[in-house]
Short mmCIF file of C-alpha atoms and ligand atoms in Angstrom, two decimals:
data_model
loop_
_atom_site.label_atom_id
_atom_site.label_comp_id
_atom_site.label_asym_id
_atom_site.label_seq_id
_atom_site.Cartn_x
_atom_site.Cartn_y
_atom_site.Cartn_z
CA GLU A 1 0.00 0.00 0.00
CA LEU A 2 2.76 2.39 0.98
CA ALA A 3 4.77 1.46 -2.09
CA ASN A 4 1.72 1.99 -4.21
CA ARG A 5 1.06 5.43 -2.81
CA MET A 6 4.66 6.46 -3.41
CA ALA A 7 4.64 4.84 -6.85
CA GLU A 8 7.68 2.79 -5.85
CA ARG A 9 8.32 -0.92 -6.21
CA VAL A 10 7.12 -3.11 -3.32
CA GLY A 11 10.48 -4.90 -3.24
CA ALA A 12 12.32 -1.61 -2.88
CA VAL A 13 10.17 -0.60 0.10
CA VAL A 14 10.57 -3.98 1.80
CA LYS A 15 14.32 -3.73 1.24
CA ALA A 16 14.44 -0.24 2.73
CA LEU A 17 12.55 -1.48 5.76
CA MET A 18 14.97 -4.37 6.17
CA GLN A 19 17.92 -2.02 5.94
CA ASN A 20 16.33 -0.16 8.83
CA GLY A 21 16.24 -3.36 10.82
CA MET A 22 12.59 -4.24 10.22
CA MET A 23 12.12 -7.77 8.96
CA VAL A 24 8.75 -7.40 7.25
CA THR A 25 6.73 -9.03 4.51
CA GLN A 26 4.76 -7.01 1.99
CA ASN A 27 1.39 -7.44 3.71
CA GLN A 28 2.56 -6.47 7.15
CA THR A 29 1.34 -3.35 8.88
CA ILE A 30 3.96 -0.82 9.94
CA ASP A 31 3.54 2.09 12.34
CA ALA A 32 3.22 5.69 11.24
CA ASP A 33 6.71 6.76 12.42
CA THR A 34 8.37 3.99 10.43
CA ALA A 35 6.25 4.83 7.39
CA GLU A 36 7.30 8.47 7.62
CA LEU A 37 10.96 7.51 7.84
CA ILE A 38 10.70 5.34 4.75
CA ILE A 39 8.73 7.96 2.82
CA GLU A 40 11.46 10.52 3.47
CA GLU A 41 14.15 8.02 2.51
CA PHE A 42 12.48 7.73 -0.86
CA GLY A 43 12.48 11.48 -1.16
CA HIS A 44 8.73 11.98 -0.75
CA ARG A 45 6.84 14.13 1.69
CA ALA A 46 4.56 12.49 4.25
CA ILE A 47 1.22 14.01 5.18
CA ARG A 48 -0.34 12.44 8.20
CA VAL A 49 -4.12 12.16 8.25
CA SER A 50 -5.40 11.88 11.77
CA ASP A 51 -8.83 11.64 13.32
CA SER A 52 -8.79 15.32 14.11
CA ASP A 53 -7.86 16.27 10.53
CA VAL A 54 -10.78 14.24 9.28
CA GLU A 55 -13.11 15.88 11.74
CA ASP A 56 -11.78 19.33 10.92
CA VAL A 57 -12.68 18.91 7.28
CA ILE A 58 -16.14 17.64 8.11
CA ALA A 59 -17.17 19.62 11.16
CA SER A 60 -16.07 23.01 9.96
CA VAL A 61 -19.55 24.52 9.95
CA GLU A 62 -21.17 25.75 13.17
CA ASP A 63 -24.83 26.43 12.57
CA ARG A 64 -26.01 29.71 14.04
CA ASP A 65 -29.51 29.97 15.47
CA GLU A 66 -30.64 32.36 12.76
CA ASP A 67 -29.57 29.89 10.07
CA LEU A 68 -31.91 27.20 11.35
CA GLN A 69 -35.19 26.53 9.63
CA PRO A 70 -38.02 24.12 10.51
CA ARG A 71 -37.66 20.64 9.04
CA PRO A 72 -40.08 17.70 8.75
CA PRO A 73 -39.98 14.99 11.43
CA VAL A 74 -38.53 11.57 10.64
CA VAL A 75 -40.82 8.79 11.82
CA THR A 76 -40.10 5.09 12.46
CA ILE A 77 -42.89 2.57 12.97
CA MET A 78 -42.24 -0.11 15.57
CA GLY A 79 -44.29 -2.83 17.25
CA HIS A 80 -44.90 -6.55 17.60
CA VAL A 81 -44.85 -8.79 14.54
CA ASP A 82 -48.20 -8.95 12.71
CA HIS A 83 -49.59 -5.92 14.53
CA GLY A 84 -49.72 -4.06 11.22
CA LYS A 85 -46.50 -2.04 10.82
CA THR A 86 -46.13 -2.77 7.11
CA SER A 87 -49.85 -2.37 6.46
CA LEU A 88 -49.84 1.00 8.18
CA LEU A 89 -46.84 2.22 6.19
CA ASP A 90 -48.51 1.09 2.97
CA ALA A 91 -51.86 2.62 3.91
CA ILE A 92 -50.28 5.99 4.69
CA ARG A 93 -48.29 5.95 1.48
CA ASN A 94 -51.25 4.96 -0.66
CA ALA A 95 -53.52 7.54 0.91
CA LYS A 96 -51.11 10.44 0.80
CA VAL A 97 -48.48 10.06 -1.85
CA VAL A 98 -49.99 11.37 -5.03
CA ALA A 99 -48.36 9.55 -7.87
CA SER A 100 -46.71 12.20 -9.99
CA GLU A 101 -48.00 12.92 -13.46
CA ALA A 102 -44.73 12.08 -15.11
CA GLY A 103 -43.56 9.01 -13.20
CA GLY A 104 -46.82 7.60 -11.96
CA ILE A 105 -45.55 4.91 -9.62
CA THR A 106 -44.01 5.34 -6.21
CA GLN A 107 -40.65 3.74 -5.67
CA HIS A 108 -39.40 1.86 -2.68
CA ILE A 109 -36.22 3.67 -1.68
CA GLY A 110 -36.36 2.98 2.08
CA ALA A 111 -38.23 6.12 3.10
CA TYR A 112 -40.98 8.36 1.80
CA GLN A 113 -42.56 11.72 2.47
CA VAL A 114 -46.23 12.57 2.77
CA THR A 115 -48.12 15.83 3.16
CA THR A 116 -51.01 15.89 5.62
CA ASP A 117 -54.32 17.61 4.84
CA ASN A 118 -53.14 20.54 6.96
CA GLY A 119 -49.99 20.87 4.93
CA SER A 120 -47.41 19.32 7.27
CA VAL A 121 -44.72 17.25 5.62
CA LEU A 122 -43.71 14.00 7.37
CA THR A 123 -40.89 11.61 6.50
CA PHE A 124 -41.46 7.90 7.15
CA LEU A 125 -38.70 5.32 7.28
CA ASP A 126 -39.96 2.38 5.30
CA THR A 127 -38.19 -0.38 7.23
CA PRO A 128 -40.39 -1.10 10.20
CA GLY A 129 -39.14 -2.79 13.32
CA HIS A 130 -36.50 -2.15 15.85
CA ALA A 131 -33.71 -4.23 14.31
CA ALA A 132 -33.09 -1.52 11.71
CA PHE A 133 -33.62 1.23 14.28
CA THR A 134 -31.10 -0.28 16.67
CA SER A 135 -28.45 -1.15 14.11
CA MET A 136 -28.56 2.42 12.80
CA ARG A 137 -28.17 3.74 16.31
CA ALA A 138 -25.28 1.36 16.95
CA ARG A 139 -23.52 2.90 13.97
CA GLY A 140 -24.00 6.35 15.42
CA ALA A 141 -26.82 7.48 13.15
CA HIS A 142 -29.64 9.18 14.99
CA VAL A 143 -32.27 9.63 12.36
CA THR A 144 -35.59 9.00 14.07
CA ASP A 145 -37.41 11.93 15.69
CA ILE A 146 -40.66 10.15 16.52
CA VAL A 147 -41.56 6.49 17.03
CA VAL A 148 -45.06 5.30 16.18
CA LEU A 149 -45.73 2.28 18.34
CA VAL A 150 -48.26 0.02 16.64
CA VAL A 151 -50.30 -2.20 18.95
CA ALA A 152 -53.04 -4.42 17.54
CA ALA A 153 -56.28 -3.89 19.42
CA ASP A 154 -57.10 -7.61 19.23
CA ASP A 155 -53.79 -8.70 20.70
CA ALA A 156 -52.67 -5.89 23.07
CA VAL A 157 -49.11 -5.56 24.38
CA MET A 158 -46.77 -8.39 23.31
CA PRO A 159 -43.04 -9.04 23.92
CA GLN A 160 -41.84 -7.06 20.89
CA THR A 161 -44.12 -4.19 21.89
CA VAL A 162 -42.19 -4.02 25.15
CA GLU A 163 -38.90 -4.23 23.28
CA ALA A 164 -39.96 -1.39 21.02
CA ILE A 165 -40.93 0.75 24.04
CA ASN A 166 -37.53 0.12 25.59
CA HIS A 167 -35.70 0.90 22.36
CA ALA A 168 -37.54 4.20 22.01
CA LYS A 169 -36.86 5.07 25.63
CA ALA A 170 -33.17 4.15 25.36
CA ALA A 171 -32.89 6.44 22.33
CA LYS A 172 -34.90 9.15 24.12
CA VAL A 173 -37.27 9.40 21.17
CA PRO A 174 -40.90 10.38 21.88
CA MET A 175 -43.63 7.87 21.07
CA ILE A 176 -47.12 7.99 19.64
CA VAL A 177 -49.30 4.91 20.12
CA ALA A 178 -51.31 3.72 17.12
CA ILE A 179 -53.94 1.26 18.30
CA ASN A 180 -54.44 -0.70 15.09
CA LYS A 181 -57.02 -3.17 13.74
CA ILE A 182 -59.81 -1.17 15.33
CA ASP A 183 -62.12 -2.54 12.61
CA LYS A 184 -61.99 -6.04 14.09
CA PRO A 185 -65.02 -7.12 16.14
CA GLN A 186 -62.82 -8.41 18.95
CA ALA A 187 -60.81 -5.16 19.12
CA ASN A 188 -60.27 -4.01 22.69
CA PRO A 189 -58.43 -0.67 22.71
CA THR A 190 -58.94 -0.23 26.46
CA LYS A 191 -56.92 -3.35 27.13
CA VAL A 192 -54.08 -1.89 25.03
CA ARG A 193 -54.13 1.29 27.10
CA THR A 194 -54.13 -0.50 30.45
CA ASP A 195 -51.45 -2.95 29.30
CA LEU A 196 -49.25 -0.01 28.32
CA LEU A 197 -49.59 1.46 31.82
CA GLN A 198 -47.62 -1.50 33.13
CA HIS A 199 -44.74 -0.44 30.94
CA GLU A 200 -44.86 3.18 32.03
CA VAL A 201 -46.47 4.39 28.84
CA VAL A 202 -49.38 6.53 29.97
CA VAL A 203 -51.50 7.58 27.01
CA GLU A 204 -53.62 10.71 26.82
CA ALA A 205 -56.84 8.73 27.16
CA MET A 206 -55.42 7.65 30.55
CA SER A 207 -54.53 11.26 31.43
CA GLY A 208 -50.91 10.80 30.36
CA GLU A 209 -48.65 12.62 27.92
CA VAL A 210 -48.33 10.03 25.16
CA GLN A 211 -50.71 10.60 22.26
CA ASP A 212 -52.82 7.60 21.30
CA VAL A 213 -54.83 7.21 18.12
CA GLU A 214 -57.19 4.39 17.12
CA VAL A 215 -56.58 3.35 13.53
CA SER A 216 -57.28 0.69 10.97
CA ALA A 217 -54.66 0.13 8.33
CA LEU A 218 -57.30 -1.95 6.53
CA THR A 219 -60.13 0.60 6.26
CA GLY A 220 -58.04 3.77 6.58
CA GLU A 221 -59.99 4.90 9.62
CA GLY A 222 -57.99 7.19 11.91
CA LEU A 223 -55.06 7.59 9.52
CA ASP A 224 -55.51 11.35 9.19
CA GLU A 225 -55.75 11.68 12.98
CA LEU A 226 -52.53 9.70 13.32
CA LEU A 227 -50.75 11.96 10.83
CA GLU A 228 -51.98 15.08 12.63
CA ALA A 229 -50.82 13.62 15.95
CA ILE A 230 -47.36 13.14 14.44
CA ALA A 231 -47.38 16.70 13.07
CA LEU A 232 -48.35 18.00 16.51
CA GLN A 233 -45.59 16.04 18.21
CA ALA A 234 -43.14 17.40 15.64
CA GLU A 235 -44.24 20.95 16.40
CA ILE A 236 -43.55 20.38 20.08
CA LEU A 237 -40.07 19.11 19.25
CA GLU A 238 -39.29 22.27 17.22
CA LEU A 239 -37.16 20.33 14.76
CA LYS A 240 -34.77 22.57 12.85
CA ALA A 241 -31.81 22.37 10.52
CA ASN A 242 -29.69 24.71 8.44
CA PRO A 243 -30.45 24.02 4.77
CA ASN A 244 -27.72 26.38 3.52
CA ARG A 245 -24.56 24.41 4.15
CA PHE A 246 -22.71 21.34 2.94
CA ALA A 247 -25.04 18.40 3.35
CA GLU A 248 -24.79 15.78 6.04
CA GLY A 249 -27.02 12.72 6.09
CA ALA A 250 -27.39 9.08 7.04
CA VAL A 251 -27.56 6.06 4.78
CA ILE A 252 -30.87 4.25 5.16
CA GLU A 253 -30.35 1.59 2.53
CA ALA A 254 -27.56 0.77 0.13
CA LYS A 255 -27.21 -1.76 -2.63
CA LEU A 256 -25.20 -2.62 -5.68
CA ASP A 257 -27.52 -2.17 -8.63
CA VAL A 258 -26.64 -4.08 -11.78
CA GLY A 259 -27.44 -1.21 -14.09
CA ARG A 260 -26.70 1.80 -11.95
CA GLY A 261 -23.76 0.72 -9.78
CA PRO A 262 -23.70 1.39 -6.05
CA VAL A 263 -26.86 3.20 -4.95
CA ALA A 264 -27.56 4.55 -1.48
CA THR A 265 -30.70 6.07 -0.05
CA VAL A 266 -29.60 8.95 2.11
CA LEU A 267 -31.73 10.85 4.55
CA VAL A 268 -30.39 14.39 4.50
CA GLN A 269 -30.10 15.69 8.06
CA LYS A 270 -28.37 19.04 7.62
CA GLY A 271 -27.70 21.22 4.61
CA THR A 272 -28.75 20.53 1.04
CA LEU A 273 -27.35 17.73 -1.09
CA LYS A 274 -26.93 18.79 -4.70
CA GLN A 275 -26.09 17.17 -7.97
CA GLY A 276 -22.33 17.42 -8.50
CA ASP A 277 -21.51 17.51 -4.77
CA ILE A 278 -18.41 15.61 -3.71
CA PHE A 279 -18.93 13.53 -0.62
CA VAL A 280 -17.53 10.91 1.70
CA VAL A 281 -19.86 8.29 3.15
CA GLY A 282 -18.45 5.83 5.65
CA GLU A 283 -15.50 4.24 3.90
CA GLN A 284 -16.72 5.22 0.43
CA TRP A 285 -16.71 8.46 -1.47
CA GLY A 286 -18.19 9.80 -4.65
CA LYS A 287 -19.65 12.65 -6.65
CA VAL A 288 -23.43 12.98 -6.93
CA ARG A 289 -24.26 11.92 -10.48
CA ALA A 290 -28.01 11.87 -9.94
CA LEU A 291 -30.56 12.27 -7.16
CA ILE A 292 -33.85 10.37 -7.31
CA ASP A 293 -36.74 10.99 -4.96
CA ASP A 294 -39.35 8.61 -3.49
CA LYS A 295 -41.59 9.15 -6.52
CA GLY A 296 -38.88 7.93 -8.85
CA GLU A 297 -38.15 11.38 -10.20
CA ARG A 298 -34.81 13.02 -10.86
CA ILE A 299 -34.29 16.02 -8.60
CA THR A 300 -31.37 18.43 -8.47
CA GLU A 301 -31.20 18.92 -4.71
CA ALA A 302 -32.50 17.51 -1.43
CA GLY A 303 -32.81 19.48 1.82
CA PRO A 304 -33.15 18.44 5.49
CA SER A 305 -35.34 15.36 6.23
CA VAL A 306 -35.63 14.53 2.54
CA PRO A 307 -34.83 10.92 1.62
CA VAL A 308 -33.10 10.59 -1.70
CA GLU A 309 -31.37 7.96 -3.79
CA VAL A 310 -27.81 8.94 -4.52
CA LEU A 311 -25.96 7.71 -7.60
CA GLY A 312 -22.26 8.23 -8.20
CA LEU A 313 -20.68 6.28 -5.36
CA ASN A 314 -17.40 4.43 -5.84
CA GLY A 315 -18.50 1.62 -3.51
CA THR A 316 -21.48 0.44 -1.50
CA PRO A 317 -21.72 1.99 1.98
CA GLU A 318 -23.62 0.45 4.90
CA ALA A 319 -26.92 1.46 6.42
CA GLY A 320 -26.19 3.90 9.22
CA ASP A 321 -23.07 5.35 7.56
CA VAL A 322 -22.90 9.13 7.65
CA LEU A 323 -22.55 11.10 4.43
CA ASN A 324 -20.67 14.40 4.43
CA VAL A 325 -20.19 16.71 1.51
CA VAL A 326 -16.61 17.97 1.29
CA GLU A 327 -14.85 20.49 -0.88
CA THR A 328 -12.47 18.45 -3.00
CA GLU A 329 -12.17 14.99 -4.42
CA ALA A 330 -8.76 14.67 -2.78
CA GLN A 331 -10.29 15.27 0.64
CA ALA A 332 -13.07 12.78 0.02
CA ARG A 333 -10.65 10.09 -1.13
CA GLU A 334 -8.26 10.77 1.72
CA ILE A 335 -10.94 10.52 4.40
CA ALA A 336 -12.47 7.38 2.90
CA GLU A 337 -9.06 5.71 2.75
CA TYR A 338 -8.20 6.81 6.24
CA ARG A 339 -11.44 5.34 7.57
CA GLU A 340 -10.96 2.11 5.67
CA ASN A 341 -7.51 1.66 7.16
CA ALA A 342 -8.72 2.62 10.62
CA SER A 343 -11.52 0.08 10.52
CA LYS A 344 -9.13 -2.59 9.25
CA ALA A 345 -6.88 -1.88 12.20
CA LYS A 346 -9.85 -1.96 14.55
CA ARG A 347 -11.01 -5.30 13.20
CA ALA A 348 -7.51 -6.64 13.69
CA ALA A 349 -7.39 -5.52 17.28
CA VAL A 350 -9.81 -7.33 19.54
CA GLY A 351 -13.10 -5.46 19.44
CA ALA A 352 -14.11 -2.43 21.44
CA ALA A 353 -15.67 -4.62 24.05
CA THR A 354 -18.34 -3.54 26.45
CA THR A 355 -17.52 -5.30 29.66
CA LEU A 356 -18.38 -4.33 33.19
CA ASP A 357 -14.70 -3.62 33.77
CA GLN A 358 -14.56 -1.27 30.82
CA LEU A 359 -17.68 0.55 31.91
CA MET A 360 -15.96 1.17 35.22
CA ALA A 361 -12.81 2.38 33.52
CA LYS A 362 -14.90 4.68 31.32
CA ALA A 363 -16.66 6.07 34.36
CA LYS A 364 -13.32 6.85 35.95
CA ALA A 365 -12.08 8.64 32.87
CA ASP A 366 -15.28 10.57 32.32
CA GLU A 367 -16.70 11.93 35.52
CA THR A 368 -20.09 12.66 34.05
CA VAL A 369 -20.91 9.01 33.43
CA ALA A 370 -22.67 7.81 36.51
CA GLU A 371 -25.10 5.48 34.89
CA LEU A 372 -24.58 1.79 34.45
CA PRO A 373 -26.76 0.51 31.60
CA ILE A 374 -27.62 -3.20 31.57
CA LEU A 375 -29.93 -5.64 29.82
CA VAL A 376 -31.63 -8.44 31.71
CA LYS A 377 -32.96 -11.67 30.21
CA ALA A 378 -34.46 -14.32 32.48
CA ASP A 379 -36.25 -17.66 32.21
CA VAL A 380 -39.50 -16.53 33.83
CA GLN A 381 -41.26 -13.21 34.33
CA GLY A 382 -41.00 -13.47 38.14
CA SER A 383 -37.20 -13.68 38.06
CA ALA A 384 -36.92 -10.84 35.57
CA GLU A 385 -39.05 -8.63 37.79
CA ALA A 386 -37.13 -9.57 40.92
CA ILE A 387 -33.84 -8.73 39.21
CA VAL A 388 -35.09 -5.41 37.86
CA GLN A 389 -36.38 -4.44 41.30
CA ALA A 390 -33.04 -5.32 42.88
CA MET A 391 -31.24 -3.31 40.19
CA GLU A 392 -33.34 -0.26 40.87
CA LYS A 393 -32.29 -0.32 44.52
CA ILE A 394 -28.60 -0.20 43.65
CA GLY A 395 -26.97 3.21 43.55
CA ASN A 396 -27.59 6.65 44.97
CA ASP A 397 -27.47 10.28 43.80
CA GLU A 398 -24.19 9.80 42.03
CA VAL A 399 -24.67 6.54 40.24
CA ARG A 400 -27.55 4.43 39.19
CA VAL A 401 -28.19 1.25 37.32
CA ARG A 402 -30.39 1.67 34.28
CA VAL A 403 -32.13 -1.47 33.04
CA LEU A 404 -32.54 -0.70 29.34
CA HIS A 405 -34.60 -3.75 28.69
CA SER A 406 -35.70 -6.81 30.60
CA GLY A 407 -37.42 -9.79 29.12
CA VAL A 408 -38.11 -13.47 29.24
CA GLY A 409 -36.42 -16.04 27.00
CA ALA A 410 -33.13 -16.70 25.27
CA ILE A 411 -30.74 -13.86 24.53
CA THR A 412 -31.27 -12.89 20.89
CA GLU A 413 -29.51 -10.79 18.27
CA THR A 414 -31.96 -7.97 18.96
CA ASP A 415 -30.80 -7.92 22.58
CA VAL A 416 -27.18 -7.79 21.44
CA GLY A 417 -28.04 -4.93 19.06
CA LEU A 418 -29.60 -2.87 21.82
CA ALA A 419 -26.72 -3.66 24.17
CA GLU A 420 -24.18 -2.58 21.58
CA ALA A 421 -26.05 0.63 20.76
CA SER A 422 -26.14 1.59 24.42
CA GLY A 423 -22.80 0.18 25.52
CA ALA A 424 -24.43 -2.21 27.98
CA PRO A 425 -23.61 -5.75 29.08
CA ILE A 426 -26.31 -8.45 28.99
CA MET A 427 -27.11 -10.36 32.18
CA GLY A 428 -28.72 -13.74 31.52
CA PHE A 429 -30.49 -15.50 34.34
CA ASN A 430 -31.10 -19.20 33.68
CA VAL A 431 -31.10 -18.47 29.95
CA ARG A 432 -28.47 -18.78 27.23
CA ALA A 433 -27.75 -16.82 24.10
CA ASN A 434 -28.74 -18.43 20.83
CA ALA A 435 -25.99 -19.13 18.31
CA SER A 436 -26.49 -16.04 16.16
CA ALA A 437 -26.63 -13.80 19.25
CA ARG A 438 -23.39 -15.36 20.52
CA ASN A 439 -21.66 -14.76 17.21
CA THR A 440 -22.83 -11.17 16.97
CA ALA A 441 -21.86 -10.50 20.59
CA ASN A 442 -18.37 -11.86 19.89
CA GLN A 443 -18.02 -9.75 16.78
CA LYS A 444 -19.29 -6.57 18.39
CA GLY A 445 -17.57 -7.15 21.70
CA VAL A 446 -20.77 -7.18 23.73
CA GLU A 447 -20.39 -8.91 27.09
CA ILE A 448 -22.90 -11.59 28.01
CA ARG A 449 -22.86 -12.89 31.59
CA TYR A 450 -24.75 -15.95 32.76
CA TYR A 451 -26.12 -16.52 36.24
CA SER A 452 -28.22 -19.09 38.04
CA VAL A 453 -28.32 -17.35 41.41
CA ILE A 454 -29.98 -13.92 41.58
CA TYR A 455 -27.74 -12.93 44.47
CA ASP A 456 -24.60 -13.43 42.35
CA LEU A 457 -26.00 -11.32 39.53
CA VAL A 458 -26.99 -8.49 41.85
CA ASP A 459 -23.66 -8.70 43.63
CA ASP A 460 -21.69 -8.32 40.39
CA VAL A 461 -23.71 -5.30 39.35
CA LYS A 462 -23.26 -3.82 42.83
CA LYS A 463 -19.51 -4.27 42.52
CA ALA A 464 -19.51 -2.54 39.16
CA ALA A 465 -21.65 0.27 40.53
CA SER A 466 -19.43 0.70 43.57
CA GLY A 467 -16.54 0.96 41.15
CA LEU A 468 -18.38 3.92 39.69
CA LEU A 469 -18.97 5.26 43.17
CA SER A 470 -15.36 5.09 44.27
CA ALA A 471 -14.29 6.78 41.06
CA GLU A 472 -16.31 9.83 42.06
CA ILE A 473 -14.58 10.27 45.41
P1 GDP B 501 -46.27 -6.34 10.60
O1 GDP B 501 -45.67 -7.68 10.84
O2 GDP B 501 -46.38 -5.55 11.90
O3 GDP B 501 -45.63 -5.54 9.52
O4 GDP B 501 -47.80 -6.60 10.21
P2 GDP B 501 -48.49 -6.60 8.77
O5 GDP B 501 -48.67 -5.22 8.28
O6 GDP B 501 -47.80 -7.58 7.91
O7 GDP B 501 -49.94 -7.13 9.15
C1 GDP B 501 -50.17 -8.41 9.70
C2 GDP B 501 -51.55 -8.89 9.34
O8 GDP B 501 -52.54 -8.06 9.94
C3 GDP B 501 -51.83 -8.87 7.84
O9 GDP B 501 -52.55 -10.01 7.51
C4 GDP B 501 -52.67 -7.61 7.65
O10 GDP B 501 -53.55 -7.73 6.57
C5 GDP B 501 -53.43 -7.56 8.96
N1 GDP B 501 -53.80 -6.17 9.33
C6 GDP B 501 -52.95 -5.12 9.43
N2 GDP B 501 -53.63 -4.02 9.79
C7 GDP B 501 -54.92 -4.37 9.93
C8 GDP B 501 -56.12 -3.66 10.31
O11 GDP B 501 -56.13 -2.47 10.60
N3 GDP B 501 -57.26 -4.40 10.37
C9 GDP B 501 -57.30 -5.73 10.08
N4 GDP B 501 -58.46 -6.35 10.17
N5 GDP B 501 -56.20 -6.41 9.71
C10 GDP B 501 -55.02 -5.76 9.64
#
């Protein structure tokens, strides 16, 4: 790689290294100081790209208050399987997206925008469920402003409903409850509302703060009310962005298209993405060749909260990668290469693990962290509750244990995803992780601990928490 960049022969570089006392092969990694030495020996000039250089290029714009303008909310639909997430997304799209005169058909690009009868624009992410939500968050992309929690009125609160609630809470994203399938004779919306109380979701009909709307994805009943509820929630949030700057956005979907090459759907979060813009996205870079909206039409620019297909990438990025427009192609290439090398190095080192020990070390280094996040999975509801109660008693004003999620059953990939996103270990009580969860946990460096005695589990968490405590003194 180094030889390549200097346009020298690999053999010559290896020889130079050997003459400096480094017995290396051509695929070996060398440190930056050695590389610099060799570069100078060959008569070239070394420019070091560091994390801070990369950030300088990207984070050079500070948005002033007066530059900020209102932007549409970005909405994710979550809920238990079969409660109607997909049906609801389809119903909203069919009711509100007017097929354009030219194109005619709406395209699936991973997100779409609708305009309510009162003129509010809303952006919906088209991938329902919390797996996508969590994996995006784990990659550092915070795209969702509002979660619509779908609960079927004939089924009430189910395990994945609870998971969705916990995911939304962990991400500190406000929720709106859509009580779906209201057309069914056996629909019992009251049961949904009372069930939700047990999970600390108090809806307006129960004198709480969380908006609840009865809907039917099948008949379309209540859809307009739901959209207005979302618009109202968005108004409360006062969502704003500066449209007049280099664009920044998050990849929602990406694929390698046979005809068009790598294609990514990007949700613009700041600034305006324009045709011809040069950008870096994760470990890839490119120049915007074309922008295509959710109606399948070519557009020349996309502002905040607008989802758009981007053509002109040199490789396929991953969902959750951040896109930044930069000034020059050289910058874009440099940053992409730097990131690629950094992630290679990271993969080579043993993962950035989240262990209890590391949480303690982090707390010591960063005095503001006084919260110990954990996930609890147990064999029966009674044990899970007992553990959560014990956890809540640990800690004082300076430190507390936060149970992000507790549930019954084997530890799954979803649990690992949430744990990774929040930097939490998973405590299993009389349960094991399934094979895919174990693999993912190993890859992502998420710690899973197994217990068969509640006392031992509580004791370990106490020890970790007291580690946090002593760090404060
Ligand atoms: P998802 O798994 O949450 O995405 O759920 P789907 O959207 O796939 O819906 C699951 C099933 O419930 C499908 O058979 C839908 O036709 C049905 N369904 C969804 N919404 C409604 C509704 O409002 N009323 C009735 N009666 N059925 C619905």
